[in-house]
Tab-separated table of C-alpha atoms and ligand atoms in Angstrom:
chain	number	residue	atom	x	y	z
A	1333	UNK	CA	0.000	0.000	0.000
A	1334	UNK	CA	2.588	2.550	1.311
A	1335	UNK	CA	4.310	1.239	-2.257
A	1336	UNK	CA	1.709	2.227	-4.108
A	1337	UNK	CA	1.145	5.575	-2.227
A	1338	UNK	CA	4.881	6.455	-3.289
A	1339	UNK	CA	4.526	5.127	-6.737
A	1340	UNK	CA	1.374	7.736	-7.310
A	1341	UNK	CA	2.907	10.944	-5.823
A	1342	UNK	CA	6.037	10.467	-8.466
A	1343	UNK	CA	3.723	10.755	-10.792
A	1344	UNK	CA	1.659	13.566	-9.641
A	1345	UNK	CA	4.933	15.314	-8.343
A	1346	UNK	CA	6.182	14.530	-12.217
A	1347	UNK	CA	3.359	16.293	-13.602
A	1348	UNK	CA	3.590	18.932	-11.328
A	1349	UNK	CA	7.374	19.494	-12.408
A	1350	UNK	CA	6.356	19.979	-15.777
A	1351	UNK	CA	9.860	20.783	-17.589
A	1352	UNK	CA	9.126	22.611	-20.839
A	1353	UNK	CA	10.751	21.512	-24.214
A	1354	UNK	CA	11.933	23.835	-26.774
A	1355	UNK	CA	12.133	22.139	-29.931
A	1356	UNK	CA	13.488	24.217	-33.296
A	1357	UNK	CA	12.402	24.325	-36.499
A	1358	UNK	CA	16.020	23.649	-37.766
A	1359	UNK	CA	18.320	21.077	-37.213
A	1360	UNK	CA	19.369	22.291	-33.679
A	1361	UNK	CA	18.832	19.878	-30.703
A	1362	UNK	CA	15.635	20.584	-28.497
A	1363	UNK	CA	16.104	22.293	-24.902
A	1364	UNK	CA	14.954	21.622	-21.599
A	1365	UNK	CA	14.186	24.081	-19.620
A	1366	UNK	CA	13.710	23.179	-16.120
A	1367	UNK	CA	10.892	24.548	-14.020
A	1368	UNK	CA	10.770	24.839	-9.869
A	1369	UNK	CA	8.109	25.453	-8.114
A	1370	UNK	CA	7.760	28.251	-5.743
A	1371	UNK	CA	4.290	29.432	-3.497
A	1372	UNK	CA	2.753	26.391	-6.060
A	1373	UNK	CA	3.028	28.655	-9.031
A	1374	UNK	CA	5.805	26.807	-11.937
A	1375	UNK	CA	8.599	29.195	-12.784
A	1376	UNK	CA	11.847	28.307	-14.188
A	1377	UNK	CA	15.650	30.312	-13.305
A	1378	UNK	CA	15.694	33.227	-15.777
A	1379	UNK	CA	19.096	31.973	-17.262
A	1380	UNK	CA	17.400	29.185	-19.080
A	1381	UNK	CA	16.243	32.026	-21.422
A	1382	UNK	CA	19.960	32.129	-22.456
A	1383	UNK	CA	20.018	28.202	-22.817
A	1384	UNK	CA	17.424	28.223	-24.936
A	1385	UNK	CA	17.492	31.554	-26.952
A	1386	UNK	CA	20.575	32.635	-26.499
A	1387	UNK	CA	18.752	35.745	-24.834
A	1388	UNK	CA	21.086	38.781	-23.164
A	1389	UNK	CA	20.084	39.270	-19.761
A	1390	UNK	CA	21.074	41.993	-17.467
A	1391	UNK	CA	19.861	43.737	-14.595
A	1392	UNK	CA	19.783	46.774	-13.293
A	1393	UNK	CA	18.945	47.303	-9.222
A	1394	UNK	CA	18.914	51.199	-9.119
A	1395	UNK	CA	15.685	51.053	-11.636
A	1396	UNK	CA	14.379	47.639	-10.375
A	1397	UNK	CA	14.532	46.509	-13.718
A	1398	UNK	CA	15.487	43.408	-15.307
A	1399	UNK	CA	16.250	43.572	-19.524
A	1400	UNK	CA	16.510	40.292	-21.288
A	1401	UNK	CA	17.508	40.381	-25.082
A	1402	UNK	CA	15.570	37.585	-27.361
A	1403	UNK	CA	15.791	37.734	-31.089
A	1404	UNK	CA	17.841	41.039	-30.845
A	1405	UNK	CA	14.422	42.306	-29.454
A	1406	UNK	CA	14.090	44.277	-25.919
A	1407	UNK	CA	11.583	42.914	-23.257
A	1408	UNK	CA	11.637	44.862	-20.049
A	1409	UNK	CA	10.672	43.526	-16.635
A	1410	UNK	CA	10.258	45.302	-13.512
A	1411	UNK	CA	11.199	43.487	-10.265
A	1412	UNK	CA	9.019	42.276	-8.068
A	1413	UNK	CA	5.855	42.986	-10.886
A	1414	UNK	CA	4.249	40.742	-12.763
A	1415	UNK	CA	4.410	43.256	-16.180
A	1416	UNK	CA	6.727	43.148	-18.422
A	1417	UNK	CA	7.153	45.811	-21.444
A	1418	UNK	CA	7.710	45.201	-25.067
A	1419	UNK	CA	8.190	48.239	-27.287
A	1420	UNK	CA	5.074	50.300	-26.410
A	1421	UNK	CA	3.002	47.216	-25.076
A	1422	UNK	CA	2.439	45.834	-21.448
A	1423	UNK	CA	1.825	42.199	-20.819
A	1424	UNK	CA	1.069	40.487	-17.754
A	1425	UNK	CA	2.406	37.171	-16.565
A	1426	UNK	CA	0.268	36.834	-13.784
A	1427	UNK	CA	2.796	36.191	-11.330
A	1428	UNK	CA	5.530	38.788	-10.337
A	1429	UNK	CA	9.053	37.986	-10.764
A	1430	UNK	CA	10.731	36.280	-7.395
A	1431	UNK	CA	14.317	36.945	-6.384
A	1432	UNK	CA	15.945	33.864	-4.459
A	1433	UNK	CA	19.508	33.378	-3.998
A	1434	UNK	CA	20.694	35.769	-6.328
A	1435	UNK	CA	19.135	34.280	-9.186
A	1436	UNK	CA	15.808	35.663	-10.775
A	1437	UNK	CA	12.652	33.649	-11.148
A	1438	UNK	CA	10.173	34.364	-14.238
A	1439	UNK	CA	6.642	32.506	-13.888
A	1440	UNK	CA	6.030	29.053	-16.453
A	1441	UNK	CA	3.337	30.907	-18.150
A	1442	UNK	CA	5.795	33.842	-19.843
A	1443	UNK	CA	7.164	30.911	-21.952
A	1444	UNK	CA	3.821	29.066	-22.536
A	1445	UNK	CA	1.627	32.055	-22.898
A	1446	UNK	CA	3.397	35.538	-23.513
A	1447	UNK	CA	6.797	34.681	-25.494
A	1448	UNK	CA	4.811	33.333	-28.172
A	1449	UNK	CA	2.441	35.994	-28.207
A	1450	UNK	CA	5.450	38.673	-28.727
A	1451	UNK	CA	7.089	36.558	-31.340
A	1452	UNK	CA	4.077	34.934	-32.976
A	1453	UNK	CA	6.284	34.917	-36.396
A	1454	UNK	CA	9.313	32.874	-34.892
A	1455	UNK	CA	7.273	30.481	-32.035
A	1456	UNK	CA	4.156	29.078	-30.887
A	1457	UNK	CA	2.980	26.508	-28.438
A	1458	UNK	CA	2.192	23.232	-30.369
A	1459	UNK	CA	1.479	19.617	-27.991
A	1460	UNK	CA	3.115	21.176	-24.905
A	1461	UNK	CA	5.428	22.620	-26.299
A	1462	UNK	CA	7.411	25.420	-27.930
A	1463	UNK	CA	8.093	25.227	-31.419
A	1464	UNK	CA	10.784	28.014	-32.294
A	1465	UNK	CA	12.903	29.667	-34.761
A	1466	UNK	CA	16.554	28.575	-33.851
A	1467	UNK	CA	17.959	31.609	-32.215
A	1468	UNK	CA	21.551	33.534	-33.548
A	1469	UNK	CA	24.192	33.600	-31.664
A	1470	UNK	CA	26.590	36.450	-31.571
A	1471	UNK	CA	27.152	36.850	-28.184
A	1472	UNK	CA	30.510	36.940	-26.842
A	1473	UNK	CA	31.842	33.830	-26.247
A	1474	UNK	CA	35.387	33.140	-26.470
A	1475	UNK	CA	37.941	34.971	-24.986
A	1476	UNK	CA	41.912	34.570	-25.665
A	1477	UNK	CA	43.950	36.317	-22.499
A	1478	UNK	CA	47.405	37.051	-24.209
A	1479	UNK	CA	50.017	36.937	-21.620
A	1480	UNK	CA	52.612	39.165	-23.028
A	1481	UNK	CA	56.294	37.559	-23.961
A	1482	UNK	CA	57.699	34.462	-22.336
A	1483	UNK	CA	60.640	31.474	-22.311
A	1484	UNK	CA	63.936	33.443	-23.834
A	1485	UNK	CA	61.466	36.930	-24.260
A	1486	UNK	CA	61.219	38.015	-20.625
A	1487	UNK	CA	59.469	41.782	-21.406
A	1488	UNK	CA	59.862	44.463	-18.499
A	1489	UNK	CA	62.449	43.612	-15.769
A	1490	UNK	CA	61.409	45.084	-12.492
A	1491	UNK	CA	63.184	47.983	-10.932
A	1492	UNK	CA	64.365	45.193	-8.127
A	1493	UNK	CA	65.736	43.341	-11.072
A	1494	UNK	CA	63.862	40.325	-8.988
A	1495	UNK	CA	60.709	40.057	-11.117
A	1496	UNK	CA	60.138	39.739	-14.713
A	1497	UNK	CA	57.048	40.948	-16.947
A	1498	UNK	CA	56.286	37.399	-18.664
A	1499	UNK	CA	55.852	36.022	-15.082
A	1500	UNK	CA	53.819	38.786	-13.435
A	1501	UNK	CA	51.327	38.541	-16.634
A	1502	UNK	CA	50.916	34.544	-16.930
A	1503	UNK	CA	49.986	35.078	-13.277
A	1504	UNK	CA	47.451	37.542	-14.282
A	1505	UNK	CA	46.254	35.445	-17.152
A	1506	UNK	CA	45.830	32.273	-15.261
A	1507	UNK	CA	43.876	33.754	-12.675
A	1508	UNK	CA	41.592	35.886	-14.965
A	1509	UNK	CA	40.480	32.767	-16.776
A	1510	UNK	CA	39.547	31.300	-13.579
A	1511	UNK	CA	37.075	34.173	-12.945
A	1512	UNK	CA	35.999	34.520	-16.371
A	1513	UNK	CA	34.883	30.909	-16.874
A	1514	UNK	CA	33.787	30.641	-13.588
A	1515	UNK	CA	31.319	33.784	-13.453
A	1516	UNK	CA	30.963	35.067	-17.235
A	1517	UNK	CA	30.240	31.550	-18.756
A	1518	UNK	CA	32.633	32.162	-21.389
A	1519	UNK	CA	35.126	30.115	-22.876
A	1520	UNK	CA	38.596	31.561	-22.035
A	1521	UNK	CA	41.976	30.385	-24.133
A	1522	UNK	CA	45.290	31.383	-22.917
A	1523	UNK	CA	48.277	31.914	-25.882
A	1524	UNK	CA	50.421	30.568	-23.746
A	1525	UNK	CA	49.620	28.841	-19.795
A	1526	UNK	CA	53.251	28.223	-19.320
A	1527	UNK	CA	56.738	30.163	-19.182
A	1528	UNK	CA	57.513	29.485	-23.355
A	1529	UNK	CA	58.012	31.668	-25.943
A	1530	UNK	CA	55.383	32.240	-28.592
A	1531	UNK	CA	55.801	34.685	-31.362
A	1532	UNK	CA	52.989	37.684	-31.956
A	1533	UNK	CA	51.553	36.293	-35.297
A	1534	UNK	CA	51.035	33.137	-33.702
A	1535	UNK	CA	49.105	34.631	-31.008
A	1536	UNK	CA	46.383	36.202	-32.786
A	1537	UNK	CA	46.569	33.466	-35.734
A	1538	UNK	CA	45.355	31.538	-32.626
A	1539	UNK	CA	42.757	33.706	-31.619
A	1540	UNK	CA	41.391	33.685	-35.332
A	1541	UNK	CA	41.466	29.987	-35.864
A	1542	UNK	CA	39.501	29.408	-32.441
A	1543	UNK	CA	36.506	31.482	-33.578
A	1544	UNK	CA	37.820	34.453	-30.519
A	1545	UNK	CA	35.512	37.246	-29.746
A	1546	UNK	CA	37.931	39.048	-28.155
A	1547	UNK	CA	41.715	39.551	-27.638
A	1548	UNK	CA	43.426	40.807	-24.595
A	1549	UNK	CA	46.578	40.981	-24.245
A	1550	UNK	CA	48.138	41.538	-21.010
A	1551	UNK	CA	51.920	43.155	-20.420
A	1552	UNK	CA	53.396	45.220	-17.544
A	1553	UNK	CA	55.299	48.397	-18.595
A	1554	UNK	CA	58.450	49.766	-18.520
A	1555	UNK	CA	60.425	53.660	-18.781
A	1556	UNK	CA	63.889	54.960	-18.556
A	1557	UNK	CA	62.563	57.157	-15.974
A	1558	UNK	CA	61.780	54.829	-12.724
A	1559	UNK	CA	59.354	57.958	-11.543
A	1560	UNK	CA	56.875	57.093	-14.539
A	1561	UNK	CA	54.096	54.894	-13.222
A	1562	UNK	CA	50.222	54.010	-13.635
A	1563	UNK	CA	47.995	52.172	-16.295
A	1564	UNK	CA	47.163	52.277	-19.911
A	1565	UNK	CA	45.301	50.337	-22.356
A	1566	UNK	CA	45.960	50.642	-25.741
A	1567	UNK	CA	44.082	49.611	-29.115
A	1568	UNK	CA	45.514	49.318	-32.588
A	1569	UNK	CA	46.658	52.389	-35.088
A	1570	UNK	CA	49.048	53.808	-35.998
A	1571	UNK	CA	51.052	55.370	-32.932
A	1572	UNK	CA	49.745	58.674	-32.057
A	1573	UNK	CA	52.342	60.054	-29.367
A	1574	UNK	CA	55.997	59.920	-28.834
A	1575	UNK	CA	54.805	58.302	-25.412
A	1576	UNK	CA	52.581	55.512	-27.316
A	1577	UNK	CA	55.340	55.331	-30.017
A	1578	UNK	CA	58.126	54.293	-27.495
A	1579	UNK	CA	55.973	51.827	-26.010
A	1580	UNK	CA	54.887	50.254	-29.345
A	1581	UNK	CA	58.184	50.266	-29.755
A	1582	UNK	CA	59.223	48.344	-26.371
A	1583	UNK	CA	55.914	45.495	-27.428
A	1584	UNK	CA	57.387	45.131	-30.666
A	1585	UNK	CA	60.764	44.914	-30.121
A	1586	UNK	CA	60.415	41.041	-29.583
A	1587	UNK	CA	59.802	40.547	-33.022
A	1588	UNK	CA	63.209	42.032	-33.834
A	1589	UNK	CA	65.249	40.279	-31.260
A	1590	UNK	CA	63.774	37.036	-30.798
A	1591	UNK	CA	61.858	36.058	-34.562
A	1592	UNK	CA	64.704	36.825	-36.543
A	1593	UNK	CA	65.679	40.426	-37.182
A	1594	UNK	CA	64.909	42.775	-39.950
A	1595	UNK	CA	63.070	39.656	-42.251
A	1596	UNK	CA	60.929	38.938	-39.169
A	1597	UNK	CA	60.165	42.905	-38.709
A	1598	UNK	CA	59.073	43.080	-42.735
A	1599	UNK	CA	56.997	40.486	-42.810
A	1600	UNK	CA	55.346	41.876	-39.545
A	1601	UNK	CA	54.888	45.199	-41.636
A	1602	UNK	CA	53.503	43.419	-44.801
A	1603	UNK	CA	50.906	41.620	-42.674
A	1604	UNK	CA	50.127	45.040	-41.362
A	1605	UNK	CA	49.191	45.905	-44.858
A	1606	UNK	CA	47.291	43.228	-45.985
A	1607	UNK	CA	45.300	42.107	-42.650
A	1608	UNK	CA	45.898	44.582	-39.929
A	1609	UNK	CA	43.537	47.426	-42.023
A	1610	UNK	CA	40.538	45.341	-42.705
A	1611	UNK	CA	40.675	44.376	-38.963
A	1612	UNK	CA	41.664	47.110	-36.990
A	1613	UNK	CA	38.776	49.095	-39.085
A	1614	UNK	CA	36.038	46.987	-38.615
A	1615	UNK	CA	36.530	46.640	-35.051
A	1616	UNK	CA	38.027	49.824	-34.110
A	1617	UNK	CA	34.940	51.242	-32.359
A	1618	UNK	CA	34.316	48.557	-30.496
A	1619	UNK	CA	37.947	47.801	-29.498
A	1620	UNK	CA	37.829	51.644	-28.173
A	1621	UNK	CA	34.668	50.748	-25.928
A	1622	UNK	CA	36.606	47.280	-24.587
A	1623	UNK	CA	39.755	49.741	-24.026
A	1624	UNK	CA	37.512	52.652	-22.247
A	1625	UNK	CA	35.359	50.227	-20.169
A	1626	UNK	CA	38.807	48.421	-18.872
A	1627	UNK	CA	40.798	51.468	-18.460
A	1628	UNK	CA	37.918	52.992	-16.020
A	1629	UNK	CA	37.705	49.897	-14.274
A	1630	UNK	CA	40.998	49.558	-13.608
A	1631	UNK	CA	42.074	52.993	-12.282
A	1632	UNK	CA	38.536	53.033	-10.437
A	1633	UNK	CA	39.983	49.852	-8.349
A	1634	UNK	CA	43.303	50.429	-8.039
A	1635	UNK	CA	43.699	54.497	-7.828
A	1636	UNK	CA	46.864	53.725	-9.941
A	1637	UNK	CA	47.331	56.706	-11.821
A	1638	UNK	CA	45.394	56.886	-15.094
A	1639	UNK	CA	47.534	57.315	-18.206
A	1640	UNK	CA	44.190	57.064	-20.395
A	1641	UNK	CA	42.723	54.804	-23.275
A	1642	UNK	CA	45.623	55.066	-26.017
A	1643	UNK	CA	46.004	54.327	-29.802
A	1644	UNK	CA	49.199	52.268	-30.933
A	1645	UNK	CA	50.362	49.888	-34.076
A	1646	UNK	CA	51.361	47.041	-31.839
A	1647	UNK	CA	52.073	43.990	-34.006
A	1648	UNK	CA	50.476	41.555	-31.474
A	1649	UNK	CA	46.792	43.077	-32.617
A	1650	UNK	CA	47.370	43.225	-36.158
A	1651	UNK	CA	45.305	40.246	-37.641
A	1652	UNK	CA	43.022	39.475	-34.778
A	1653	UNK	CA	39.623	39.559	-36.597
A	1654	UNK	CA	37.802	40.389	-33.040
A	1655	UNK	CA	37.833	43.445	-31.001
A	1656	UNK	CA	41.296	43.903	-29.323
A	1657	UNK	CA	43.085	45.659	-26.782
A	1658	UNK	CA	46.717	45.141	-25.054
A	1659	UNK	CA	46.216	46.873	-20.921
A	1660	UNK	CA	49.670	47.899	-19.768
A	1661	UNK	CA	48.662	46.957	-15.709
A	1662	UNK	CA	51.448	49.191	-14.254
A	1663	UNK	CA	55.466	49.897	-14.385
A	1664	UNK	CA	57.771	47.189	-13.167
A	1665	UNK	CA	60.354	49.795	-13.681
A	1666	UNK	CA	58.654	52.001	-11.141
A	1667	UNK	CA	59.800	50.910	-7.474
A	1668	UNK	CA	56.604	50.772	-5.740
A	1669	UNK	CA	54.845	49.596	-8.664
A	1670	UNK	CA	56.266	46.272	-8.964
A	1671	UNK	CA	56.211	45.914	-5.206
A	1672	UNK	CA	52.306	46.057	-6.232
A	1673	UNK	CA	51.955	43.902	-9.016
A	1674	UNK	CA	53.962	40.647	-7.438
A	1675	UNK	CA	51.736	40.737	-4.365
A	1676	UNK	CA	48.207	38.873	-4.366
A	1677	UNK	CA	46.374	41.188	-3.168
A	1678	UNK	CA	46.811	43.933	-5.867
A	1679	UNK	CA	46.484	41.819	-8.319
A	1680	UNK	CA	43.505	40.237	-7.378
A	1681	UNK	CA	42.388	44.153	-7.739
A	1682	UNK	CA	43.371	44.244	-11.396
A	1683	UNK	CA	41.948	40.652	-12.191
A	1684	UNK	CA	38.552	42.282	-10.807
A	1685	UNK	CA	38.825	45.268	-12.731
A	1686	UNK	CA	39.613	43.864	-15.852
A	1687	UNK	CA	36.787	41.396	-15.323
A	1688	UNK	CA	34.458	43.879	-14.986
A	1689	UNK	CA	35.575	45.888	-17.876
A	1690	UNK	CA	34.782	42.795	-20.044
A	1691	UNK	CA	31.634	41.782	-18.229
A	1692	UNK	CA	30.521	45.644	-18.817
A	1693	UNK	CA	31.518	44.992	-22.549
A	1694	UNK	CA	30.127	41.925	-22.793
A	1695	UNK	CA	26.581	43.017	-21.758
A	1696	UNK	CA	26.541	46.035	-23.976
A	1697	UNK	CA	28.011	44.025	-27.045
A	1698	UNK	CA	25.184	40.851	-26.369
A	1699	UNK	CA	22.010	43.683	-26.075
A	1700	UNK	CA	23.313	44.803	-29.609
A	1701	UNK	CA	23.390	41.444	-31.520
B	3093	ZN	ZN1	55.136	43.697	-22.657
């Protein structure tokens, strides 16, 4: 008897947990998205809209609002409200949207009764469930961190003459990944994840063959004049400043000294011709945004001293076919600077600023595909 009891509240507790498949009128596999309930009403953790639709979904807490991108289309919630707006519309899902643990809540019925109503051209519910156009994707997914230098290149040598640019920004790297893939849910590849030396076209060559959405390559800087200290970030063109120029100079240096002299440098400068314009054009503006958003971010956190958003021809972002900066996080040549950058704590304050400059990026960049 007590069997039986068991065996029938499965099944009503199966029906009750109702998942809801997503099946696509293309070739792409169905989804699942999972639904909880909560106060006996179904609802389902907002993220599955990015599962499914690849939606954008951001919040923001000083209007209450939550904004979730579907179909390169704008649907607004407000917090704690069961309306949502679309363009000039207002629907209502019944039941408000619940906060819990951080994570936002949206009611069953927005994806069995409202979502098809807004896109009635790309979905509709069909036999329980939802028959939709397969979504684009051209979010930002991938992300190559380009440690600067490494193995017989060693970059910057600190003032102390202890620690060495490649190591202070494999350390950066390596810990940046962590935080991207663990709280961006993007796929981050390293150019290099170990002490070797890797030349500047194959960097980037990497980043194109891997399908990269963005490039960032990390360095520490150095000047003749141990005084000179705080952070830049720099995008590709041609070098504007005598300061920019001698630091394009310093990043590209490598090529001459350690990829074989002046043949190395002129095939550096005939890729710049061929490749280096149809990239660095189409991506300009938005390498300018990734280079502004870091740069704030980074002298916001660290009250390093802000040497600004800069333009230079640096042959490690010539080629990459993604937006693409290169942050110089501080002077090794500077005395109190490098005492900075080797210690854990400070650089856990430029991992966190140069994660939110990309998460900042990132949300901007998604709401526009
Ligand atoms: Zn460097």
């Amino acid at each position: 008897m007590k069997k039986i009891f068991i065996l029938i509240s499965l099944f009503v507790f199966s029906l009750i947990q109702a998942d809801i498949t997503v099946d696509y009128n293309s070739s792409m596999a169905p989804e699942i998205i999972t639904t909880t309930e909560i106060d006996s009403i179904e609802y389902f953790n907002v993220f599955e809209l990015n599962k499914a639709f690849k939606a954008a979904i951001s919040d923001d807490l000083l209007d209450q609002r939550l904004n979730i991108n579907i179909y390169g289309e704008q649907l607004i919630f407000l917090i704690d409200s069961s309306y949502l707006q679309y363009r000039s519309d207002y629907y209502n899902m019944t039941h408000e949207i619940i906060q819990q643990d951080g994570k936002y809540y949206l009611p069953a019925r927005f994806l069995t009764v409202i979502l098809p109503r807004i896109f009635d051209n790309r979905m509709s519910w069909k036999a329980g469930k939802l028959v939709a156009t397969a979504p684009m994707d051209n979010s930002i997914k991938r992300i190559v961190l380009d440690p600067g230098h490494g193995g017989k290149d060693p970059g910057a040598i600190g003032y102390s003459r202890k620690h060495l640019e490649k190591e202070v920004v494999l350390e950066l790297a390596l810990k940046l990944k962590k935080k991207l893939e663990q709280q961006l849910d993007v796929i981050v590849l390293l150019s290099r994840d170990k002490d070797e030396f890797v030349s500047l076209q194959q960097r980037t060559k990497m980043a194109n063959e891997n399908n990269a959405d963005l490039f960032i390559s990390i360095h520490c800087n150095a000047h003749r004049n141990s005084k000179v200290n705080g952070i830049e970030v720099y995008y590709l063109s041609t070098a504007k400043t005598d300061e920019a120029r001698a630091v394009e100079a310093m990043e590209n240096q490598v090529v001459y000294e350690y990829e074989g002299g002046k043949e190395a440098v002129k095939k550096y400068d005939n890729l710049a011709f061929i490749l280096a314009d149809m990239a660095q054009n189409e991506h300009l503006e938005e390498s300018y945004d990734l280079g502004a958003n870091l740069q704030s971010s980074l002298v916001h956190n660290t009250e390093a001293y802000d040497r600004g958003v800069k333009q230079a021809n640096f042959y490690v972002l010539r080629g990459a076919f993604m937006p693409s900066v290169l942050i110089e996080c501080g002077f090794l040549s500077n005395k109190e600077e490098e005492k900075k950058l080797i210690t854990n704590s400070y650089q856990a304050k430029l991992i966190d600023s140069i994660f939110k400059g990309i998460k900042d990026f990132k949300m901007k960049y998604d709401q526009m595909q």
